[in-house]
PDB file of C-alpha atoms and ligand atoms in Angstrom:
ATOM      1  CA  MET A  20    -141.328-140.920  69.205  1.00 51.00           C
ATOM      2  CA  SER A  21    -141.965-144.214  67.400  1.00 72.00           C
ATOM      3  CA  GLN A  22    -144.230-146.737  69.115  1.00 90.00           C
ATOM      4  CA  ALA A  23    -142.839-149.877  70.732  1.00 97.00           C
ATOM      5  CA  LEU A  24    -142.894-152.871  68.388  1.00 98.00           C
ATOM      6  CA  LYS A  25    -145.709-155.206  69.491  1.00 98.00           C
ATOM      7  CA  LEU A  26    -144.364-158.764  69.784  1.00 98.00           C
ATOM      8  CA  THR A  27    -145.289-161.965  71.614  1.00 98.00           C
ATOM      9  CA  VAL A  28    -144.471-165.641  72.005  1.00 98.00           C
ATOM     10  CA  PHE A  29    -147.239-168.190  71.428  1.00 98.00           C
ATOM     11  CA  GLY A  30    -147.210-171.633  73.045  1.00 97.00           C
ATOM     12  CA  ASN A  31    -148.660-173.836  75.758  1.00 96.00           C
ATOM     13  CA  PRO A  32    -147.361-173.918  78.444  1.00 93.00           C
ATOM     14  CA  ILE A  33    -145.923-170.429  78.137  1.00 96.00           C
ATOM     15  CA  ALA A  34    -145.659-168.926  81.639  1.00 95.00           C
ATOM     16  CA  HIS A  35    -142.089-170.265  81.967  1.00 92.00           C
ATOM     17  CA  SER A  36    -140.875-168.662  78.714  1.00 95.00           C
ATOM     18  CA  ILE A  37    -137.884-166.361  79.131  1.00 97.00           C
ATOM     19  CA  SER A  38    -138.277-164.884  75.627  1.00 98.00           C
ATOM     20  CA  PRO A  39    -139.696-161.597  77.053  1.00 98.00           C
ATOM     21  CA  LEU A  40    -136.575-161.280  79.221  1.00 98.00           C
ATOM     22  CA  VAL A  41    -134.226-162.035  76.301  1.00 98.00           C
ATOM     23  CA  HIS A  42    -135.935-159.497  74.027  1.00 98.00           C
ATOM     24  CA  SER A  43    -135.954-156.823  76.740  1.00 98.00           C
ATOM     25  CA  VAL A  44    -132.171-157.285  76.950  1.00 98.00           C
ATOM     26  CA  PHE A  45    -131.907-156.861  73.140  1.00 98.00           C
ATOM     27  CA  ALA A  46    -134.161-153.783  73.303  1.00 98.00           C
ATOM     28  CA  ALA A  47    -131.991-152.138  75.948  1.00 98.00           C
ATOM     29  CA  GLN A  48    -128.842-153.023  74.026  1.00 98.00           C
ATOM     30  CA  THR A  49    -130.035-151.704  70.623  1.00 98.00           C
ATOM     31  CA  GLY A  50    -132.249-148.816  71.777  1.00 98.00           C
ATOM     32  CA  ILE A  51    -135.228-150.296  69.883  1.00 98.00           C
ATOM     33  CA  ALA A  52    -138.417-150.222  71.973  1.00 98.00           C
ATOM     34  CA  VAL A  53    -140.360-153.499  72.083  1.00 98.00           C
ATOM     35  CA  ASP A  54    -143.512-154.553  73.886  1.00 98.00           C
ATOM     36  CA  TYR A  55    -142.981-158.349  74.072  1.00 98.00           C
ATOM     37  CA  GLY A  56    -145.628-160.490  75.799  1.00 98.00           C
ATOM     38  CA  ARG A  57    -146.583-164.129  76.286  1.00 98.00           C
ATOM     39  CA  THR A  58    -149.705-165.631  74.708  1.00 98.00           C
ATOM     40  CA  LYS A  59    -151.024-169.000  75.860  1.00 98.00           C
ATOM     41  CA  VAL A  60    -152.694-170.908  73.026  1.00 98.00           C
ATOM     42  CA  GLU A  61    -155.537-173.037  74.343  1.00 96.00           C
ATOM     43  CA  GLY A  62    -157.481-173.514  71.134  1.00 94.00           C
ATOM     44  CA  ASP A  63    -156.790-172.694  67.510  1.00 97.00           C
ATOM     45  CA  PHE A  64    -153.306-171.215  66.989  1.00 98.00           C
ATOM     46  CA  ALA A  65    -154.200-169.678  63.600  1.00 98.00           C
ATOM     47  CA  ALA A  66    -157.150-167.771  65.095  1.00 98.00           C
ATOM     48  CA  ALA A  67    -155.022-166.508  68.009  1.00 98.00           C
ATOM     49  CA  ALA A  68    -152.223-165.394  65.683  1.00 98.00           C
ATOM     50  CA  ARG A  69    -154.601-163.679  63.233  1.00 98.00           C
ATOM     51  CA  ALA A  70    -156.203-161.763  66.129  1.00 98.00           C
ATOM     52  CA  PHE A  71    -152.758-160.687  67.370  1.00 98.00           C
ATOM     53  CA  PHE A  72    -151.685-159.361  63.968  1.00 98.00           C
ATOM     54  CA  ALA A  73    -155.070-157.680  63.372  1.00 98.00           C
ATOM     55  CA  ALA A  74    -154.535-155.822  66.673  1.00 97.00           C
ATOM     56  CA  GLY A  75    -151.213-154.380  65.473  1.00 98.00           C
ATOM     57  CA  GLY A  76    -148.784-157.223  66.210  1.00 98.00           C
ATOM     58  CA  ALA A  77    -145.536-156.815  64.261  1.00 98.00           C
ATOM     59  CA  GLY A  78    -144.086-160.256  64.870  1.00 98.00           C
ATOM     60  CA  CYS A  79    -144.086-163.286  67.117  1.00 98.00           C
ATOM     61  CA  ASN A  80    -142.150-166.295  68.220  1.00 98.00           C
ATOM     62  CA  VAL A  81    -143.850-169.668  68.299  1.00 97.00           C
ATOM     63  CA  THR A  82    -142.975-172.530  70.604  1.00 95.00           C
ATOM     64  CA  VAL A  83    -144.248-176.000  71.511  1.00 90.00           C
ATOM     65  CA  PRO A  84    -146.822-177.214  70.421  1.00 93.00           C
ATOM     66  CA  CYS A  85    -147.665-174.549  67.813  1.00 96.00           C
ATOM     67  CA  LYS A  86    -144.642-174.629  65.464  1.00 94.00           C
ATOM     68  CA  PRO A  87    -146.200-176.906  62.789  1.00 94.00           C
ATOM     69  CA  ASP A  88    -149.435-174.833  62.916  1.00 97.00           C
ATOM     70  CA  ALA A  89    -147.371-171.689  62.372  1.00 98.00           C
ATOM     71  CA  PHE A  90    -145.809-173.291  59.284  1.00 97.00           C
ATOM     72  CA  ALA A  91    -149.315-173.980  57.963  1.00 98.00           C
ATOM     73  CA  LEU A  92    -150.503-170.427  58.706  1.00 98.00           C
ATOM     74  CA  VAL A  93    -147.873-168.213  57.061  1.00 98.00           C
ATOM     75  CA  ASP A  94    -148.172-166.885  53.499  1.00 98.00           C
ATOM     76  CA  ARG A  95    -144.541-167.579  52.645  1.00 98.00           C
ATOM     77  CA  CYS A  96    -141.472-169.061  54.287  1.00 97.00           C
ATOM     78  CA  THR A  97    -137.727-168.613  54.382  1.00 97.00           C
ATOM     79  CA  GLN A  98    -135.661-171.521  53.106  1.00 92.00           C
ATOM     80  CA  SER A  99    -134.823-172.527  56.723  1.00 93.00           C
ATOM     81  CA  ALA A 100    -138.505-172.876  57.591  1.00 95.00           C
ATOM     82  CA  GLU A 101    -139.292-174.636  54.314  1.00 93.00           C
ATOM     83  CA  ILE A 102    -136.609-177.239  55.019  1.00 90.00           C
ATOM     84  CA  ALA A 103    -137.527-177.700  58.694  1.00 90.00           C
ATOM     85  CA  GLN A 104    -141.308-177.671  57.969  1.00 90.00           C
ATOM     86  CA  VAL A 105    -141.782-175.810  61.257  1.00 91.00           C
ATOM     87  CA  VAL A 106    -141.876-172.067  61.990  1.00 95.00           C
ATOM     88  CA  ASN A 107    -140.639-170.435  65.204  1.00 96.00           C
ATOM     89  CA  THR A 108    -140.709-166.802  64.010  1.00 98.00           C
ATOM     90  CA  ILE A 109    -143.380-164.843  62.129  1.00 98.00           C
ATOM     91  CA  LYS A 110    -143.035-161.323  60.753  1.00 98.00           C
ATOM     92  CA  ARG A 111    -145.978-159.252  59.538  1.00 98.00           C
ATOM     93  CA  GLU A 112    -144.840-157.646  56.290  1.00 98.00           C
ATOM     94  CA  ALA A 113    -145.835-154.093  55.245  1.00 97.00           C
ATOM     95  CA  ASP A 114    -148.549-155.494  52.954  1.00 97.00           C
ATOM     96  CA  GLY A 115    -150.067-157.495  55.848  1.00 97.00           C
ATOM     97  CA  THR A 116    -148.853-160.917  54.677  1.00 98.00           C
ATOM     98  CA  LEU A 117    -147.069-163.222  57.111  1.00 98.00           C
ATOM     99  CA  LEU A 118    -143.485-164.414  56.621  1.00 98.00           C
ATOM    100  CA  GLY A 119    -142.388-167.533  58.530  1.00 98.00           C
ATOM    101  CA  ASP A 120    -138.806-168.331  59.499  1.00 98.00           C
ATOM    102  CA  ASN A 121    -137.063-171.012  61.541  1.00 96.00           C
ATOM    103  CA  THR A 122    -134.145-169.540  63.474  1.00 97.00           C
ATOM    104  CA  ASP A 123    -133.471-172.561  65.754  1.00 96.00           C
ATOM    105  CA  GLY A 124    -130.813-174.201  63.586  1.00 96.00           C
ATOM    106  CA  ARG A 125    -128.893-171.009  62.843  1.00 97.00           C
ATOM    107  CA  GLY A 126    -129.235-170.101  66.539  1.00 98.00           C
ATOM    108  CA  LEU A 127    -127.498-173.347  67.497  1.00 98.00           C
ATOM    109  CA  LEU A 128    -124.807-172.956  64.838  1.00 97.00           C
ATOM    110  CA  THR A 129    -124.081-169.387  65.966  1.00 96.00           C
ATOM    111  CA  ASP A 130    -123.649-170.666  69.528  1.00 96.00           C
ATOM    112  CA  LEU A 131    -121.464-173.619  68.498  1.00 98.00           C
ATOM    113  CA  GLU A 132    -119.205-171.230  66.566  1.00 96.00           C
ATOM    114  CA  ARG A 133    -119.099-168.801  69.509  1.00 95.00           C
ATOM    115  CA  LEU A 134    -117.999-171.729  71.710  1.00 96.00           C
ATOM    116  CA  ASN A 135    -115.356-172.828  69.163  1.00 97.00           C
ATOM    117  CA  ALA A 136    -116.932-176.267  68.902  1.00 98.00           C
ATOM    118  CA  PRO A 137    -114.538-178.621  67.081  1.00 98.00           C
ATOM    119  CA  LEU A 138    -116.741-179.115  64.003  1.00 98.00           C
ATOM    120  CA  ALA A 139    -114.123-179.457  61.236  1.00 98.00           C
ATOM    121  CA  GLY A 140    -113.693-183.179  60.566  1.00 97.00           C
ATOM    122  CA  ALA A 141    -116.057-184.018  63.450  1.00 98.00           C
ATOM    123  CA  HIS A 142    -118.210-187.103  63.817  1.00 97.00           C
ATOM    124  CA  VAL A 143    -121.383-185.632  65.312  1.00 98.00           C
ATOM    125  CA  LEU A 144    -124.022-187.652  67.150  1.00 98.00           C
ATOM    126  CA  ILE A 145    -127.454-186.032  67.420  1.00 98.00           C
ATOM    127  CA  VAL A 146    -129.666-187.808  69.945  1.00 98.00           C
ATOM    128  CA  GLY A 147    -133.370-187.395  69.128  1.00 98.00           C
ATOM    129  CA  ALA A 148    -135.307-186.867  65.908  1.00 97.00           C
ATOM    130  CA  GLY A 149    -138.129-184.466  66.764  1.00 91.00           C
ATOM    131  CA  GLY A 150    -138.853-180.981  65.479  1.00 86.00           C
ATOM    132  CA  ALA A 151    -135.722-179.599  67.122  1.00 90.00           C
ATOM    133  CA  THR A 152    -133.509-182.001  65.170  1.00 93.00           C
ATOM    134  CA  ARG A 153    -135.215-181.054  61.892  1.00 91.00           C
ATOM    135  CA  GLY A 154    -134.291-177.452  62.608  1.00 91.00           C
ATOM    136  CA  ILE A 155    -130.653-178.015  63.554  1.00 95.00           C
ATOM    137  CA  VAL A 156    -129.544-180.538  60.920  1.00 96.00           C
ATOM    138  CA  PRO A 157    -129.613-178.297  57.787  1.00 95.00           C
ATOM    139  CA  PRO A 158    -127.158-175.637  59.052  1.00 96.00           C
ATOM    140  CA  LEU A 159    -124.822-178.384  60.327  1.00 98.00           C
ATOM    141  CA  LEU A 160    -124.664-179.800  56.784  1.00 97.00           C
ATOM    142  CA  GLU A 161    -123.218-176.556  55.399  1.00 96.00           C
ATOM    143  CA  PRO A 162    -120.049-177.583  53.499  1.00 97.00           C
ATOM    144  CA  ARG A 163    -118.005-174.696  54.973  1.00 97.00           C
ATOM    145  CA  LEU A 164    -118.149-176.373  58.431  1.00 98.00           C
ATOM    146  CA  GLY A 165    -116.403-179.509  57.165  1.00 98.00           C
ATOM    147  CA  ILE A 166    -118.289-181.895  59.488  1.00 98.00           C
ATOM    148  CA  ALA A 167    -117.249-185.419  58.427  1.00 98.00           C
ATOM    149  CA  GLN A 168    -120.368-187.289  59.527  1.00 97.00           C
ATOM    150  CA  ILE A 169    -123.644-186.671  61.340  1.00 98.00           C
ATOM    151  CA  THR A 170    -125.530-189.618  62.856  1.00 97.00           C
ATOM    152  CA  ILE A 171    -129.056-189.195  64.212  1.00 98.00           C
ATOM    153  CA  VAL A 172    -129.956-191.803  66.831  1.00 97.00           C
ATOM    154  CA  ASN A 173    -133.551-192.055  67.985  1.00 98.00           C
ATOM    155  CA  ARG A 174    -135.835-194.346  69.973  1.00 97.00           C
ATOM    156  CA  THR A 175    -138.221-194.326  66.995  1.00 98.00           C
ATOM    157  CA  VAL A 176    -135.679-194.953  64.273  1.00 97.00           C
ATOM    158  CA  SER A 177    -138.166-194.299  61.444  1.00 98.00           C
ATOM    159  CA  LYS A 178    -138.287-190.613  62.473  1.00 97.00           C
ATOM    160  CA  ALA A 179    -134.502-190.332  62.196  1.00 98.00           C
ATOM    161  CA  GLU A 180    -134.610-192.114  58.819  1.00 98.00           C
ATOM    162  CA  ALA A 181    -137.306-189.719  57.589  1.00 97.00           C
ATOM    163  CA  ILE A 182    -135.094-186.715  58.390  1.00 96.00           C
ATOM    164  CA  VAL A 183    -132.175-188.315  56.517  1.00 97.00           C
ATOM    165  CA  ALA A 184    -134.414-189.019  53.515  1.00 97.00           C
ATOM    166  CA  ASP A 185    -135.823-185.479  53.510  1.00 94.00           C
ATOM    167  CA  MET A 186    -132.362-183.895  53.622  1.00 95.00           C
ATOM    168  CA  ALA A 187    -131.191-186.192  50.801  1.00 96.00           C
ATOM    169  CA  ALA A 188    -134.209-185.198  48.700  1.00 95.00           C
ATOM    170  CA  LEU A 189    -133.228-181.555  49.220  1.00 93.00           C
ATOM    171  CA  LYS A 190    -129.640-182.441  48.269  1.00 94.00           C
ATOM    172  CA  LEU A 191    -128.345-181.046  51.558  1.00 95.00           C
ATOM    173  CA  GLY A 192    -124.940-182.300  52.640  1.00 96.00           C
ATOM    174  CA  ALA A 193    -122.510-184.630  50.883  1.00 96.00           C
ATOM    175  CA  PRO A 194    -123.651-188.168  49.929  1.00 94.00           C
ATOM    176  CA  GLY A 195    -123.462-190.378  53.030  1.00 95.00           C
ATOM    177  CA  GLN A 196    -122.666-187.452  55.351  1.00 98.00           C
ATOM    178  CA  LEU A 197    -125.947-187.872  57.271  1.00 98.00           C
ATOM    179  CA  ASN A 198    -127.240-191.205  58.548  1.00 97.00           C
ATOM    180  CA  ALA A 199    -129.720-192.630  61.042  1.00 97.00           C
ATOM    181  CA  CYS A 200    -129.623-195.515  63.479  1.00 95.00           C
ATOM    182  CA  ALA A 201    -131.269-197.065  66.526  1.00 95.00           C
ATOM    183  CA  PHE A 202    -129.620-196.957  69.982  1.00 94.00           C
ATOM    184  CA  THR A 203    -128.741-200.652  69.611  1.00 92.00           C
ATOM    185  CA  GLU A 204    -126.909-199.970  66.344  1.00 92.00           C
ATOM    186  CA  LEU A 205    -124.485-197.333  67.631  1.00 91.00           C
ATOM    187  CA  LYS A 206    -120.990-198.305  66.567  1.00 76.00           C
ATOM    188  CA  LEU A 207    -118.559-198.007  69.444  1.00 73.00           C
ATOM    189  CA  ASN A 208    -115.576-198.536  67.174  1.00 67.00           C
ATOM    190  CA  GLU A 209    -116.479-195.316  65.406  1.00 76.00           C
ATOM    191  CA  PRO A 210    -116.317-192.752  68.205  1.00 88.00           C
ATOM    192  CA  PHE A 211    -118.191-189.460  68.089  1.00 96.00           C
ATOM    193  CA  SER A 212    -116.287-186.273  68.864  1.00 97.00           C
ATOM    194  CA  VAL A 213    -119.397-184.113  69.348  1.00 98.00           C
ATOM    195  CA  ILE A 214    -122.669-185.176  71.028  1.00 98.00           C
ATOM    196  CA  ILE A 215    -125.811-183.033  70.836  1.00 98.00           C
ATOM    197  CA  ASN A 216    -128.814-183.950  72.989  1.00 98.00           C
ATOM    198  CA  ALA A 217    -131.958-182.943  71.062  1.00 98.00           C
ATOM    199  CA  THR A 218    -134.363-185.171  72.985  1.00 97.00           C
ATOM    200  CA  SER A 219    -136.875-183.833  75.508  1.00 93.00           C
ATOM    201  CA  LEU A 220    -135.367-186.080  78.210  1.00 96.00           C
ATOM    202  CA  SER A 221    -133.560-183.357  80.190  1.00 94.00           C
ATOM    203  CA  LEU A 222    -136.918-181.699  80.767  1.00 90.00           C
ATOM    204  CA  LYS A 223    -137.876-184.817  82.757  1.00 94.00           C
ATOM    205  CA  GLY A 224    -134.469-185.148  84.412  1.00 95.00           C
ATOM    206  CA  GLU A 225    -133.674-188.297  82.396  1.00 97.00           C
ATOM    207  CA  LEU A 226    -130.700-189.357  80.292  1.00 97.00           C
ATOM    208  CA  PRO A 227    -130.578-190.888  76.818  1.00 95.00           C
ATOM    209  CA  GLU A 228    -129.385-194.494  76.988  1.00 90.00           C
ATOM    210  CA  LEU A 229    -125.978-194.104  75.384  1.00 93.00           C
ATOM    211  CA  PRO A 230    -123.127-196.501  76.195  1.00 91.00           C
ATOM    212  CA  ASP A 231    -120.567-195.021  78.625  1.00 89.00           C
ATOM    213  CA  ALA A 232    -117.742-195.589  76.129  1.00 89.00           C
ATOM    214  CA  LEU A 233    -119.464-193.252  73.740  1.00 92.00           C
ATOM    215  CA  TYR A 234    -119.453-190.387  76.249  1.00 91.00           C
ATOM    216  CA  SER A 235    -115.801-191.022  77.092  1.00 85.00           C
ATOM    217  CA  SER A 236    -114.634-190.521  73.520  1.00 89.00           C
ATOM    218  CA  ALA A 237    -116.354-187.159  72.958  1.00 96.00           C
ATOM    219  CA  ARG A 238    -114.580-183.796  73.109  1.00 97.00           C
ATOM    220  CA  PHE A 239    -117.644-181.535  73.071  1.00 98.00           C
ATOM    221  CA  ALA A 240    -121.240-181.984  74.236  1.00 98.00           C
ATOM    222  CA  TYR A 241    -124.272-179.719  73.990  1.00 98.00           C
ATOM    223  CA  ASP A 242    -127.798-180.040  75.399  1.00 98.00           C
ATOM    224  CA  LEU A 243    -130.515-178.046  73.585  1.00 97.00           C
ATOM    225  CA  PHE A 244    -132.284-177.843  76.957  1.00 96.00           C
ATOM    226  CA  TYR A 245    -131.093-175.221  79.464  1.00 94.00           C
ATOM    227  CA  THR A 246    -131.427-174.381  83.124  1.00 93.00           C
ATOM    228  CA  PRO A 247    -130.789-171.087  84.961  1.00 90.00           C
ATOM    229  CA  GLN A 248    -127.741-172.738  86.571  1.00 91.00           C
ATOM    230  CA  GLY A 249    -126.301-173.749  83.168  1.00 93.00           C
ATOM    231  CA  CYS A 250    -126.352-177.494  83.844  1.00 95.00           C
ATOM    232  CA  THR A 251    -128.742-180.326  82.996  1.00 97.00           C
ATOM    233  CA  VAL A 252    -128.713-184.039  83.868  1.00 98.00           C
ATOM    234  CA  PHE A 253    -127.112-184.576  80.454  1.00 98.00           C
ATOM    235  CA  THR A 254    -124.364-181.934  80.835  1.00 98.00           C
ATOM    236  CA  GLU A 255    -123.569-183.232  84.350  1.00 98.00           C
ATOM    237  CA  HIS A 256    -123.344-186.798  83.027  1.00 97.00           C
ATOM    238  CA  CYS A 257    -121.021-185.638  80.227  1.00 97.00           C
ATOM    239  CA  GLN A 258    -118.801-183.822  82.727  1.00 97.00           C
ATOM    240  CA  ARG A 259    -118.605-186.937  84.895  1.00 96.00           C
ATOM    241  CA  HIS A 260    -117.341-188.818  81.845  1.00 95.00           C
ATOM    242  CA  GLY A 261    -114.572-186.277  81.312  1.00 96.00           C
ATOM    243  CA  ILE A 262    -115.853-184.475  78.201  1.00 97.00           C
ATOM    244  CA  PRO A 263    -113.784-181.269  78.346  1.00 97.00           C
ATOM    245  CA  ALA A 264    -116.329-178.835  76.820  1.00 98.00           C
ATOM    246  CA  VAL A 265    -119.973-179.190  77.886  1.00 98.00           C
ATOM    247  CA  TYR A 266    -122.766-176.612  77.472  1.00 98.00           C
ATOM    248  CA  ASP A 267    -126.493-176.220  77.981  1.00 97.00           C
ATOM    249  CA  GLY A 268    -128.756-174.608  75.367  1.00 98.00           C
ATOM    250  CA  LEU A 269    -129.209-171.087  76.743  1.00 98.00           C
ATOM    251  CA  GLY A 270    -126.806-169.749  74.102  1.00 98.00           C
ATOM    252  CA  MET A 271    -128.904-171.355  71.370  1.00 98.00           C
ATOM    253  CA  LEU A 272    -132.053-169.821  72.851  1.00 98.00           C
ATOM    254  CA  VAL A 273    -130.476-166.355  72.864  1.00 98.00           C
ATOM    255  CA  GLY A 274    -129.027-166.984  69.375  1.00 98.00           C
ATOM    256  CA  GLN A 275    -132.343-167.960  67.818  1.00 98.00           C
ATOM    257  CA  ALA A 276    -134.022-165.005  69.571  1.00 98.00           C
ATOM    258  CA  ALA A 277    -131.370-162.628  68.185  1.00 98.00           C
ATOM    259  CA  LEU A 278    -132.083-163.864  64.650  1.00 98.00           C
ATOM    260  CA  SER A 279    -135.822-163.286  65.223  1.00 98.00           C
ATOM    261  CA  PHE A 280    -135.101-159.772  66.548  1.00 98.00           C
ATOM    262  CA  ALA A 281    -132.990-159.061  63.447  1.00 98.00           C
ATOM    263  CA  LEU A 282    -135.811-160.247  61.165  1.00 98.00           C
ATOM    264  CA  TRP A 283    -138.291-157.870  62.831  1.00 98.00           C
ATOM    265  CA  THR A 284    -136.028-154.844  63.281  1.00 98.00           C
ATOM    266  CA  GLY A 285    -133.138-155.163  60.798  1.00 98.00           C
ATOM    267  CA  VAL A 286    -130.686-154.921  63.737  1.00 98.00           C
ATOM    268  CA  MET A 287    -128.658-157.914  64.964  1.00 97.00           C
ATOM    269  CA  PRO A 288    -128.019-157.827  68.741  1.00 97.00           C
ATOM    270  CA  ASP A 289    -124.667-158.766  70.315  1.00 96.00           C
ATOM    271  CA  ILE A 290    -125.427-162.370  71.345  1.00 96.00           C
ATOM    272  CA  GLY A 291    -122.459-162.894  73.707  1.00 95.00           C
ATOM    273  CA  ALA A 292    -123.205-159.731  75.715  1.00 97.00           C
ATOM    274  CA  ALA A 293    -126.926-160.518  75.841  1.00 98.00           C
ATOM    275  CA  LEU A 294    -126.274-164.108  76.946  1.00 97.00           C
ATOM    276  CA  ALA A 295    -124.144-162.929  79.879  1.00 96.00           C
ATOM    277  CA  GLN A 296    -126.900-160.545  80.982  1.00 97.00           C
ATOM    278  CA  VAL A 297    -129.663-163.154  80.604  1.00 98.00           C
ATOM    279  CA  ARG A 298    -127.646-165.745  82.558  1.00 96.00           C
ATOM    280  CA  ALA A 299    -126.976-163.207  85.314  1.00 96.00           C
ATOM    281  CA  GLN A 300    -130.643-162.190  85.525  1.00 96.00           C
ATOM    282  CA  LEU A 301    -131.778-165.825  85.649  1.00 94.00           C
ATOM    283  CA  GLY A 302    -129.245-166.591  88.346  1.00 84.00           C
TER     284      GLY A 302
HETATM  285  P1  ATR Z   9    -139.000-181.388  69.756  1.00 92.31           P
HETATM  286  O1  ATR Z   9    -139.991-180.876  68.759  1.00 92.31           O
HETATM  287  O2  ATR Z   9    -138.642-180.389  70.823  1.00 92.31           O
HETATM  288  O3  ATR Z   9    -137.803-182.004  69.134  1.00 92.31           O
HETATM  289  P2  ATR Z   9    -140.429-183.869  70.100  1.00 92.31           P
HETATM  290  O4  ATR Z   9    -140.846-183.803  68.681  1.00 92.31           O
HETATM  291  O5  ATR Z   9    -141.439-184.227  71.133  1.00 92.31           O
HETATM  292  O6  ATR Z   9    -139.782-182.500  70.590  1.00 92.31           O
HETATM  293  O7  ATR Z   9    -139.195-184.879  70.178  1.00 92.31           O
HETATM  294  C1  ATR Z   9    -138.680-185.290  71.387  1.00 92.31           C
HETATM  295  C2  ATR Z   9    -137.501-186.231  71.143  1.00 92.31           C
HETATM  296  O8  ATR Z   9    -137.147-186.807  72.397  1.00 92.31           O
HETATM  297  C3  ATR Z   9    -137.843-187.389  70.201  1.00 92.31           C
HETATM  298  O9  ATR Z   9    -136.692-187.734  69.476  1.00 92.31           O
HETATM  299  C4  ATR Z   9    -138.217-188.489  71.190  1.00 92.31           C
HETATM  300  O10 ATR Z   9    -138.050-189.801  70.703  1.00 92.31           O
HETATM  301  P3  ATR Z   9    -139.236-190.480  69.831  1.00 92.31           P
HETATM  302  O11 ATR Z   9    -139.173-189.860  68.472  1.00 92.31           O
HETATM  303  O12 ATR Z   9    -138.914-191.928  69.835  1.00 92.31           O
HETATM  304  O13 ATR Z   9    -140.517-190.160  70.557  1.00 92.31           O
HETATM  305  C5  ATR Z   9    -137.205-188.235  72.283  1.00 92.31           C
HETATM  306  N1  ATR Z   9    -137.637-188.842  73.539  1.00 92.31           N
HETATM  307  C6  ATR Z   9    -138.620-188.430  74.362  1.00 92.31           C
HETATM  308  N2  ATR Z   9    -138.737-189.265  75.425  1.00 92.31           N
HETATM  309  C7  ATR Z   9    -137.806-190.244  75.257  1.00 92.31           C
HETATM  310  C8  ATR Z   9    -137.423-191.401  75.997  1.00 92.31           C
HETATM  311  N3  ATR Z   9    -138.003-191.726  77.167  1.00 92.31           N
HETATM  312  N4  ATR Z   9    -136.413-192.156  75.529  1.00 92.31           N
HETATM  313  C9  ATR Z   9    -135.798-191.850  74.368  1.00 92.31           C
HETATM  314  N5  ATR Z   9    -136.125-190.767  73.599  1.00 92.31           N
HETATM  315  C10 ATR Z   9    -137.113-189.985  74.037  1.00 92.31           C
END
């Protein structure tokens, strides 16, 4: 019998992480044995990760605040990680070198497609310009999706502008497809059909300061944050404003985890089935 694959998630705080639950659902579904733990990083991430791999670790996920350190640690990166400049998944290759990937953006896109988000011709507003936004923007710029425009609005507008400049330097997206602005510059005469909350505000139970008219014109809203109940302050606010399709980020979490699992094992789990099980177990 082959040994269980030794995996973990690094971060701080980490006790709340549901990644072990998600991966146990994938393991049961695919018949691939995994031993997936949680590792709290209190000092040097690189030292903790090296010790894990030296002790037989096959792969790991990396969460806040270690993602930039993981990017610095790995020997080589996938294109997704290179573009995002942050790593959320590491695989130990057969020769002992470390491969870094960023599955957050593709995890979101997989979930948006599963939910039939109206992306073709959409005007998308992304609220926030942190590491999460860096991860999700590149897949949304894929020409096959046909998104008309993506605007990043952020309290610190220079961070949104830096993402736009970096994507332009990488020649991602059509000219003018991606732009940045401050909250005070949001154009109400140019309504957004899709709103994605990529700020950390839901974690604190707070809302981004968007004009009410902007919520009212949207057809689809998504919060990268999730709760066991499937609602956040942001999703509840969107529902109150009549947005017909509103989701929290549990599907993205399961989606990005599935892509990590596939990188380690070569087997892609069924995300929809796993999501239903994870939601039920959380409930
Ligand atoms: P992550 O890596 O998960 O994206 P982050 O880098 O800490 O997390 O980014 C958090 C995002 O939430 C940022 O866009 C941040 O805005 P700033 O870049 O101006 O800091 C946004 N955010 C956090 N608190 C906020 C607040 N009170 N009002 C508006 N935006 C806020």
